[in-house]
Tab-separated table of C-alpha atoms in Angstrom:
chain	number	residue	atom	x	y	z
A	1	UNK	CA	15.973	-18.607	14.970
A	2	UNK	CA	17.553	-21.237	17.272
A	3	UNK	CA	17.331	-20.243	20.977
A	4	UNK	CA	19.813	-22.864	22.209
A	5	UNK	CA	22.551	-21.482	19.979
A	6	UNK	CA	21.677	-17.910	20.863
A	7	UNK	CA	21.992	-18.757	24.570
A	8	UNK	CA	25.642	-19.765	24.050
A	9	UNK	CA	26.389	-16.480	22.280
A	10	UNK	CA	24.830	-14.440	25.094
A	11	UNK	CA	26.880	-16.371	27.679
A	12	UNK	CA	30.074	-15.895	25.712
A	13	UNK	CA	29.496	-12.135	25.127
A	14	UNK	CA	27.459	-10.895	28.109
A	15	UNK	CA	26.125	-7.345	28.014
A	16	UNK	CA	23.659	-5.313	29.931
A	17	UNK	CA	20.136	-5.350	28.497
A	18	UNK	CA	20.409	-8.742	26.794
A	19	UNK	CA	17.156	-10.682	27.151
A	20	UNK	CA	16.171	-14.311	26.674
A	21	UNK	CA	13.335	-14.297	24.184
A	22	UNK	CA	12.290	-17.870	24.826
A	23	UNK	CA	11.484	-17.102	28.452
A	24	UNK	CA	8.220	-15.461	27.347
A	25	UNK	CA	7.174	-18.365	25.082
A	26	UNK	CA	4.532	-20.961	26.050
A	27	UNK	CA	5.908	-24.032	27.856
A	28	UNK	CA	3.235	-26.511	26.945
A	29	UNK	CA	5.323	-27.518	23.873
A	30	UNK	CA	8.991	-27.205	22.849
A	31	UNK	CA	10.012	-24.625	20.222
A	32	UNK	CA	13.748	-25.527	19.549
A	33	UNK	CA	13.646	-23.609	16.296
A	34	UNK	CA	11.089	-21.006	15.103
A	35	UNK	CA	10.433	-19.509	11.663
A	36	UNK	CA	10.407	-15.750	11.739
A	37	UNK	CA	9.964	-12.646	9.656
A	38	UNK	CA	12.278	-9.651	10.098
A	39	UNK	CA	10.087	-6.646	10.816
A	40	UNK	CA	12.717	-4.015	11.778
A	41	UNK	CA	16.392	-3.456	12.155
A	42	UNK	CA	18.458	-0.782	13.823
A	43	UNK	CA	22.156	-0.343	14.700
A	44	UNK	CA	24.411	0.714	17.573
A	45	UNK	CA	28.029	1.091	18.366
A	46	UNK	CA	29.650	-1.314	20.810
A	47	UNK	CA	30.180	1.589	23.203
A	48	UNK	CA	31.800	-0.484	25.975
A	49	UNK	CA	34.518	-1.580	23.593
A	50	UNK	CA	35.004	1.786	21.832
A	51	UNK	CA	34.888	4.385	24.635
A	52	UNK	CA	35.976	2.484	27.774
A	53	UNK	CA	38.811	0.443	26.382
A	54	UNK	CA	39.684	3.005	23.718
A	55	UNK	CA	40.298	0.262	21.228
A	56	UNK	CA	39.347	0.887	17.625
A	57	UNK	CA	35.878	0.144	16.356
A	58	UNK	CA	35.719	-3.069	14.288
A	59	UNK	CA	32.010	-3.135	13.516
A	60	UNK	CA	28.548	-2.341	14.737
A	61	UNK	CA	25.764	-4.396	16.264
A	62	UNK	CA	22.492	-4.891	14.410
A	63	UNK	CA	19.406	-5.094	16.604
A	64	UNK	CA	16.834	-7.132	14.622
A	65	UNK	CA	13.135	-7.384	15.488
A	66	UNK	CA	11.683	-10.826	14.650
A	67	UNK	CA	8.116	-11.939	14.557
A	68	UNK	CA	7.404	-15.688	14.866
A	69	UNK	CA	5.364	-16.996	11.903
A	70	UNK	CA	5.940	-20.715	12.451
A	71	UNK	CA	6.670	-23.208	15.184
A	72	UNK	CA	7.748	-26.876	14.726
A	73	UNK	CA	4.986	-29.325	13.766
A	74	UNK	CA	5.438	-31.914	16.543
A	75	UNK	CA	5.898	-35.496	15.365
A	76	UNK	CA	5.869	-38.394	17.913
A	77	UNK	CA	7.461	-40.703	15.359
A	78	UNK	CA	10.600	-38.509	14.920
A	79	UNK	CA	13.688	-40.703	15.291
A	80	UNK	CA	16.274	-38.001	15.339
A	81	UNK	CA	17.024	-35.523	18.198
A	82	UNK	CA	16.258	-32.464	16.120
A	83	UNK	CA	12.966	-31.168	14.710
A	84	UNK	CA	11.510	-31.836	11.288
A	85	UNK	CA	11.918	-28.698	9.206
A	86	UNK	CA	8.166	-28.070	8.819
A	87	UNK	CA	6.222	-25.365	10.617
A	88	UNK	CA	2.684	-24.457	11.690
A	89	UNK	CA	1.364	-21.029	12.616
A	90	UNK	CA	1.514	-20.195	16.342
A	91	UNK	CA	-1.771	-19.586	18.198
A	92	UNK	CA	-0.802	-15.941	18.890
A	93	UNK	CA	1.809	-13.399	17.824
A	94	UNK	CA	5.254	-13.300	19.450
A	95	UNK	CA	7.830	-10.629	18.699
A	96	UNK	CA	11.298	-10.170	20.075
A	97	UNK	CA	14.710	-8.564	19.471
A	98	UNK	CA	18.130	-10.243	18.941
A	99	UNK	CA	21.464	-8.506	18.641
A	100	UNK	CA	23.713	-9.661	15.805
A	101	UNK	CA	27.441	-8.744	15.694
A	102	UNK	CA	30.789	-10.027	14.472
A	103	UNK	CA	31.882	-12.913	16.691
A	104	UNK	CA	33.052	-16.464	16.650
A	105	UNK	CA	29.778	-17.895	18.188
A	106	UNK	CA	27.553	-20.525	16.582
A	107	UNK	CA	24.892	-19.450	14.123
A	108	UNK	CA	21.598	-18.768	15.744
A	109	UNK	CA	19.735	-16.992	12.995
A	110	UNK	CA	19.792	-18.116	9.288
A	111	UNK	CA	17.650	-18.228	6.133
A	112	UNK	CA	14.772	-20.671	6.478
A	113	UNK	CA	15.303	-22.182	3.042
A	114	UNK	CA	19.014	-23.008	3.839
A	115	UNK	CA	18.111	-24.416	7.249
A	116	UNK	CA	15.366	-26.649	5.871
A	117	UNK	CA	17.503	-27.860	2.944
A	118	UNK	CA	20.392	-28.942	5.217
A	119	UNK	CA	18.150	-30.730	7.715
A	120	UNK	CA	16.218	-32.569	4.985
A	121	UNK	CA	19.382	-33.656	3.224
A	122	UNK	CA	20.965	-34.765	6.469
A	123	UNK	CA	17.868	-36.771	7.318
A	124	UNK	CA	17.929	-38.398	3.898
A	125	UNK	CA	21.498	-39.670	3.967
A	126	UNK	CA	21.131	-40.981	7.536
A	127	UNK	CA	17.906	-42.836	6.562
A	128	UNK	CA	19.670	-44.307	3.483
A	129	UNK	CA	22.405	-45.539	5.795
A	130	UNK	CA	19.865	-47.606	7.839
A	131	UNK	CA	19.581	-44.805	10.406
A	132	UNK	CA	23.268	-44.851	11.263
A	133	UNK	CA	25.741	-41.885	10.967
A	134	UNK	CA	28.860	-43.901	11.522
A	135	UNK	CA	31.327	-43.289	8.612
A	136	UNK	CA	29.162	-40.778	6.684
A	137	UNK	CA	31.261	-37.988	5.166
A	138	UNK	CA	29.958	-34.360	5.300
A	139	UNK	CA	31.186	-30.856	4.597
A	140	UNK	CA	31.701	-28.209	7.311
A	141	UNK	CA	32.465	-24.569	6.796
A	142	UNK	CA	35.042	-23.148	9.219
A	143	UNK	CA	35.608	-19.571	10.073
A	144	UNK	CA	38.766	-18.322	8.287
A	145	UNK	CA	42.003	-17.629	10.160
A	146	UNK	CA	41.990	-14.137	11.684
A	147	UNK	CA	44.753	-13.089	9.228
A	148	UNK	CA	42.254	-13.567	6.375
A	149	UNK	CA	39.946	-10.827	7.597
A	150	UNK	CA	40.327	-7.631	5.646
A	151	UNK	CA	39.187	-4.245	6.918
A	152	UNK	CA	37.383	-3.483	3.615
A	153	UNK	CA	35.267	-6.633	3.376
A	154	UNK	CA	31.875	-7.312	4.946
A	155	UNK	CA	32.175	-11.039	5.300
A	156	UNK	CA	35.313	-13.175	5.091
A	157	UNK	CA	34.782	-16.364	3.235
A	158	UNK	CA	34.458	-19.583	5.177
A	159	UNK	CA	36.728	-22.486	4.509
A	160	UNK	CA	35.069	-25.719	3.389
A	161	UNK	CA	36.498	-28.880	5.075
A	162	UNK	CA	35.577	-32.607	5.030
A	163	UNK	CA	34.629	-34.469	8.149
A	164	UNK	CA	33.381	-37.920	9.070
A	165	UNK	CA	30.435	-38.453	11.364
A	166	UNK	CA	31.001	-40.740	14.315
A	167	UNK	CA	27.743	-40.662	16.289
A	168	UNK	CA	24.755	-38.543	17.352
A	169	UNK	CA	24.981	-36.713	20.662
A	170	UNK	CA	21.844	-36.586	22.776
A	171	UNK	CA	22.114	-33.508	25.047
A	172	UNK	CA	20.358	-33.091	28.364
A	173	UNK	CA	18.700	-29.708	28.522
A	174	UNK	CA	16.835	-27.932	31.403
A	175	UNK	CA	15.203	-25.268	29.267
A	176	UNK	CA	12.063	-26.667	27.455
A	177	UNK	CA	12.874	-24.715	24.212
A	178	UNK	CA	16.364	-26.091	24.121
A	179	UNK	CA	15.321	-29.714	23.946
A	180	UNK	CA	15.814	-31.499	20.617
A	181	UNK	CA	17.275	-28.532	18.754
A	182	UNK	CA	20.138	-30.445	17.129
A	183	UNK	CA	22.675	-28.157	18.883
A	184	UNK	CA	26.103	-29.851	18.834
A	185	UNK	CA	24.293	-33.108	17.946
A	186	UNK	CA	26.875	-34.342	15.387
A	187	UNK	CA	30.191	-35.853	16.673
A	188	UNK	CA	32.857	-35.499	13.940
A	189	UNK	CA	36.403	-36.390	13.085
A	190	UNK	CA	38.393	-34.466	10.501
A	191	UNK	CA	39.400	-35.645	7.038
A	192	UNK	CA	42.252	-33.992	4.958
A	193	UNK	CA	42.292	-30.749	6.924
A	194	UNK	CA	45.669	-29.121	7.304
A	195	UNK	CA	44.363	-26.731	10.022
A	196	UNK	CA	43.032	-29.488	12.348
A	197	UNK	CA	44.732	-32.661	13.658
A	198	UNK	CA	43.128	-35.668	11.805
A	199	UNK	CA	42.493	-37.433	15.089
A	200	UNK	CA	40.800	-34.370	16.582
A	201	UNK	CA	37.075	-34.802	17.295
A	202	UNK	CA	34.513	-32.090	17.831
A	203	UNK	CA	30.700	-31.618	17.763
A	204	UNK	CA	28.688	-29.526	15.336
A	205	UNK	CA	25.077	-28.468	15.114
A	206	UNK	CA	22.898	-30.006	12.445
A	207	UNK	CA	22.218	-26.736	10.578
A	208	UNK	CA	25.998	-26.270	10.005
A	209	UNK	CA	26.378	-29.622	8.179
A	210	UNK	CA	26.135	-30.144	4.390
A	211	UNK	CA	26.079	-33.592	2.888
A	212	UNK	CA	27.949	-34.828	-0.151
A	213	UNK	CA	25.858	-35.428	-3.285
A	214	UNK	CA	22.644	-33.649	-2.210
A	215	UNK	CA	19.439	-34.837	-3.928
A	216	UNK	CA	18.585	-31.231	-4.861
A	217	UNK	CA	20.910	-28.156	-5.231
A	218	UNK	CA	21.300	-25.789	-2.337
A	219	UNK	CA	18.655	-23.005	-2.330
A	220	UNK	CA	19.456	-19.997	-4.437
A	221	UNK	CA	19.807	-16.666	-2.668
A	222	UNK	CA	16.519	-14.736	-2.762
A	223	UNK	CA	16.348	-12.207	-5.585
A	224	UNK	CA	14.069	-9.263	-6.266
A	225	UNK	CA	11.981	-9.652	-9.365
A	226	UNK	CA	12.977	-7.428	-12.293
A	227	UNK	CA	9.527	-5.875	-12.388
A	228	UNK	CA	9.676	-4.989	-8.711
A	229	UNK	CA	13.131	-3.506	-8.980
A	230	UNK	CA	12.159	-1.379	-12.001
A	231	UNK	CA	9.138	-0.009	-10.183
A	232	UNK	CA	11.177	0.899	-7.078
A	233	UNK	CA	13.833	2.584	-9.274
A	234	UNK	CA	11.099	4.715	-10.857
A	235	UNK	CA	9.755	5.694	-7.443
A	236	UNK	CA	13.254	6.753	-6.307
A	237	UNK	CA	13.689	8.792	-9.549
A	238	UNK	CA	10.410	10.551	-8.812
A	239	UNK	CA	11.611	11.434	-5.361
A	240	UNK	CA	14.631	13.220	-6.751
A	241	UNK	CA	12.247	15.663	-8.423
A	242	UNK	CA	10.004	16.048	-5.346
A	243	UNK	CA	12.130	18.592	-3.642
A	244	UNK	CA	15.563	19.919	-4.634
A	245	UNK	CA	16.720	19.650	-1.040
A	246	UNK	CA	16.221	15.869	-1.115
A	247	UNK	CA	18.999	15.491	-3.724
A	248	UNK	CA	21.119	18.119	-2.081
A	249	UNK	CA	21.011	16.573	1.424
A	250	UNK	CA	20.433	12.889	0.969
A	251	UNK	CA	21.725	11.807	-2.390
A	252	UNK	CA	25.464	11.727	-1.721
A	253	UNK	CA	27.438	10.460	1.342
A	254	UNK	CA	28.033	13.037	4.113
A	255	UNK	CA	31.403	14.754	3.662
A	256	UNK	CA	33.274	13.546	6.746
A	257	UNK	CA	36.088	15.954	6.151
A	258	UNK	CA	33.679	18.773	6.870
A	259	UNK	CA	31.550	16.938	9.475
A	260	UNK	CA	34.401	15.271	11.274
A	261	UNK	CA	32.339	13.768	14.112
A	262	UNK	CA	29.799	12.126	11.763
A	263	UNK	CA	31.196	8.595	11.915
A	264	UNK	CA	31.423	8.837	15.690
A	265	UNK	CA	27.680	9.340	15.883
A	266	UNK	CA	26.322	7.354	12.935
A	267	UNK	CA	26.823	3.577	12.944
A	268	UNK	CA	25.870	2.848	9.362
A	269	UNK	CA	25.857	5.747	6.901
A	270	UNK	CA	23.149	5.520	4.196
A	271	UNK	CA	22.219	7.806	1.254
A	272	UNK	CA	20.102	7.626	-1.850
A	273	UNK	CA	22.824	7.028	-4.436
A	274	UNK	CA	23.902	3.922	-2.394
A	275	UNK	CA	20.340	2.608	-2.419
A	276	UNK	CA	20.260	3.087	-6.215
A	277	UNK	CA	23.585	1.246	-6.519
A	278	UNK	CA	22.337	-1.609	-4.342
A	279	UNK	CA	19.260	-1.867	-6.549
A	280	UNK	CA	21.401	-2.088	-9.657
A	281	UNK	CA	23.683	-4.736	-8.067
A	282	UNK	CA	20.759	-6.909	-6.922
A	283	UNK	CA	21.721	-6.362	-3.259
A	284	UNK	CA	18.101	-6.269	-2.115
A	285	UNK	CA	15.860	-9.345	-1.865
A	286	UNK	CA	12.502	-7.613	-1.357
A	287	UNK	CA	10.910	-4.183	-1.090
A	288	UNK	CA	11.053	-4.195	2.701
A	289	UNK	CA	14.883	-4.264	2.734
A	290	UNK	CA	14.825	-1.153	0.446
A	291	UNK	CA	12.399	0.560	2.823
A	292	UNK	CA	14.714	-0.359	5.801
A	293	UNK	CA	17.602	1.555	4.126
A	294	UNK	CA	15.297	4.502	3.405
A	295	UNK	CA	14.288	4.531	7.082
A	296	UNK	CA	18.016	4.454	7.985
A	297	UNK	CA	18.493	7.676	5.933
A	298	UNK	CA	15.807	9.296	7.996
A	299	UNK	CA	17.038	7.965	11.435
A	300	UNK	CA	20.641	9.020	10.673
A	301	UNK	CA	19.384	12.540	9.833
A	302	UNK	CA	17.420	12.706	13.121
A	303	UNK	CA	20.379	11.461	15.132
A	304	UNK	CA	23.025	13.818	13.790
A	305	UNK	CA	21.073	17.007	13.000
A	306	UNK	CA	19.204	19.364	15.286
A	307	UNK	CA	15.454	19.678	14.716
A	308	UNK	CA	14.496	21.871	11.827
A	309	UNK	CA	13.805	21.896	8.089
A	310	UNK	CA	16.119	18.978	7.421
A	311	UNK	CA	14.075	16.802	9.826
A	312	UNK	CA	10.887	17.749	8.026
A	313	UNK	CA	12.305	16.908	4.619
A	314	UNK	CA	13.644	13.540	5.859
A	315	UNK	CA	10.263	12.716	7.405
A	316	UNK	CA	8.361	13.744	4.364
A	317	UNK	CA	10.680	11.729	2.081
A	318	UNK	CA	10.321	8.520	4.165
A	319	UNK	CA	6.555	8.761	4.633
A	320	UNK	CA	5.923	9.281	0.903
A	321	UNK	CA	8.438	6.577	-0.050
A	322	UNK	CA	6.761	4.153	2.359
A	323	UNK	CA	3.276	4.892	1.073
A	324	UNK	CA	4.409	4.299	-2.503
A	325	UNK	CA	6.423	1.150	-1.887
A	326	UNK	CA	3.595	-0.475	0.112
A	327	UNK	CA	1.657	-0.843	-3.152
A	328	UNK	CA	4.461	-2.422	-5.102
A	329	UNK	CA	3.299	-6.021	-5.792
A	330	UNK	CA	5.786	-8.785	-5.001
A	331	UNK	CA	5.535	-12.466	-5.510
A	332	UNK	CA	2.596	-14.008	-3.665
A	333	UNK	CA	0.830	-10.643	-3.091
A	334	UNK	CA	-2.445	-9.413	-4.534
A	335	UNK	CA	-4.476	-6.239	-4.204
A	336	UNK	CA	-8.124	-6.211	-3.160
A	337	UNK	CA	-9.980	-3.080	-4.424
A	338	UNK	CA	-13.493	-2.078	-3.678
A	339	UNK	CA	-15.239	-0.092	-6.409
A	340	UNK	CA	-17.910	2.563	-5.791
A	341	UNK	CA	-21.104	3.024	-7.886
A	342	UNK	CA	-19.371	5.595	-10.105
A	343	UNK	CA	-16.416	3.259	-10.749
A	344	UNK	CA	-13.856	4.832	-8.252
A	345	UNK	CA	-11.734	2.840	-5.884
A	346	UNK	CA	-12.952	3.491	-2.369
A	347	UNK	CA	-10.931	0.993	-0.402
A	348	UNK	CA	-7.620	-0.904	-1.206
A	349	UNK	CA	-5.988	-3.721	0.742
A	350	UNK	CA	-2.625	-5.257	-0.215
A	351	UNK	CA	-2.479	-8.053	2.388
A	352	UNK	CA	-4.903	-10.854	1.843
A	353	UNK	CA	-3.463	-13.155	4.443
A	354	UNK	CA	-6.140	-12.049	6.924
A	355	UNK	CA	-9.830	-12.926	6.926
A	356	UNK	CA	-11.679	-11.286	4.100
A	357	UNK	CA	-15.091	-11.369	5.858
A	358	UNK	CA	-14.745	-8.065	7.761
A	359	UNK	CA	-13.598	-6.247	4.639
A	360	UNK	CA	-16.557	-7.575	2.624
A	361	UNK	CA	-19.079	-6.773	5.428
A	362	UNK	CA	-17.725	-3.258	5.622
A	363	UNK	CA	-18.149	-2.685	1.870
A	364	UNK	CA	-21.530	-4.384	1.966
A	365	UNK	CA	-22.796	-2.023	4.637
A	366	UNK	CA	-21.465	1.106	2.934
A	367	UNK	CA	-22.896	0.209	-0.475
A	368	UNK	CA	-26.200	-1.010	0.894
A	369	UNK	CA	-25.861	-4.323	-0.930
A	370	UNK	CA	-26.025	-7.771	0.656
A	371	UNK	CA	-22.973	-9.977	0.677
A	372	UNK	CA	-24.802	-12.355	-1.702
A	373	UNK	CA	-25.040	-9.618	-4.251
A	374	UNK	CA	-21.356	-8.706	-4.427
A	375	UNK	CA	-19.568	-9.412	-7.675
A	376	UNK	CA	-15.919	-10.235	-8.243
A	377	UNK	CA	-13.436	-9.985	-11.112
A	378	UNK	CA	-9.728	-9.952	-11.332
A	379	UNK	CA	-6.687	-9.183	-13.446
A	380	UNK	CA	-3.068	-10.233	-13.058
A	381	UNK	CA	-2.553	-8.872	-9.500
A	382	UNK	CA	-5.847	-7.338	-8.435
A	383	UNK	CA	-9.253	-8.550	-7.270
A	384	UNK	CA	-12.084	-6.050	-7.747
A	385	UNK	CA	-15.298	-6.107	-5.642
A	386	UNK	CA	-18.398	-4.256	-6.742
A	387	UNK	CA	-22.142	-4.265	-6.290
A	388	UNK	CA	-22.772	-3.658	-10.053
A	389	UNK	CA	-21.807	-6.588	-12.291
A	390	UNK	CA	-22.339	-4.465	-15.424
A	391	UNK	CA	-19.321	-2.307	-14.548
A	392	UNK	CA	-17.026	-5.365	-14.741
A	393	UNK	CA	-15.724	-6.827	-18.004
A	394	UNK	CA	-15.842	-10.395	-16.626
A	395	UNK	CA	-17.289	-12.041	-13.642
A	396	UNK	CA	-16.289	-15.075	-11.643
A	397	UNK	CA	-19.032	-17.604	-11.028
A	398	UNK	CA	-19.631	-17.146	-7.323
A	399	UNK	CA	-22.197	-19.083	-5.267
A	400	UNK	CA	-23.959	-17.108	-2.578
A	401	UNK	CA	-23.251	-19.594	0.230
A	402	UNK	CA	-21.343	-17.186	2.504
A	403	UNK	CA	-17.941	-18.610	1.576
A	404	UNK	CA	-16.167	-17.247	-1.477
A	405	UNK	CA	-13.200	-18.996	-3.125
A	406	UNK	CA	-11.111	-16.592	-5.236
A	407	UNK	CA	-8.355	-18.068	-7.412
A	408	UNK	CA	-5.772	-15.630	-8.664
A	409	UNK	CA	-2.327	-15.893	-10.219
A	410	UNK	CA	0.024	-13.270	-8.838
A	411	UNK	CA	3.375	-12.002	-10.089
A	412	UNK	CA	5.715	-15.057	-10.369
A	413	UNK	CA	3.604	-17.079	-8.013
A	414	UNK	CA	1.637	-20.261	-8.236
A	415	UNK	CA	-2.205	-20.241	-8.050
A	416	UNK	CA	-3.412	-19.191	-4.624
A	417	UNK	CA	-6.809	-19.405	-2.965
């Protein structure tokens, strides 16, 4: 997320309720770009445009909740006026919302892998040119002419054009978190572009620039693992059998010839057969994106229908789906399971990014066994903790020094500690 670019979009498209997320960030250091995780998404109509001007709807706004997971690792030796694409964890959590909609503003939110790849490749070619940008050729992707937009497409393809770098712009900024972002940092002139005068010059942000002859290919689009997709498809199939009303009410799209005001109230229709189709077509990149669509089914139901049985079924469907999908193991995840004296699982945890000590202390107190006496074993995606080594087929050699190192290979991931 790049706040300087977001600021320009907010200025160009002002609306009531827009906030400036960076205003609540610490000011002892500059965060011109932050790495985030999407934690929630909801939608709304552009009511001002639709109902006051009576012009036809062209799209909806997505309100995305972001949680900061990384801030720039400051480097005093940095020679370019944009940050190195490496991040460190912030000292505390910061969450905020941004509104995304169809417009001609600059990009302010983009995949981390693509951002990092473009900045690293740009750094490399400038370094290889003795630190000068003069005469270096790059690729830019321009928004297509308005005539190219079709009403039945989600995203019109951008046009790739050649440009030649002239110099690096160093911008003066008053806001601490705008300083050194790389916004409009590259002064360009055009090469072989029929749409723009060859002598025309303009400035572009570093994250919009691709170099010729990159040292490594551009990052592939994220893709859900086959095992994960199969498991989610099975969960969906089970839900069809859970209650006949689920399939009756939520499997197919709402018949708008019967419910003629549905599309006036519901921004983004969603239904189970579309979720299945998206799974088959590799639309989803992870389990959370599937869960977001399932939540949308529930929220649409709440918004359009009066309270009653249909609300209860929608709520039950979502809660059970969420509880099931939380235990689907994706790349880099592992389960931690605590085993009782009779061999039953008494606690399970699927997020091992937090400190393990409180979990181990809790189990130790409940089982009446000291931390030093706990035993560990693991399979492909699960670590088991028990107080009885004889119940486990194999045991890791653990030293009772208070710090335990557990090595486990998870689905598609490298070894993690």
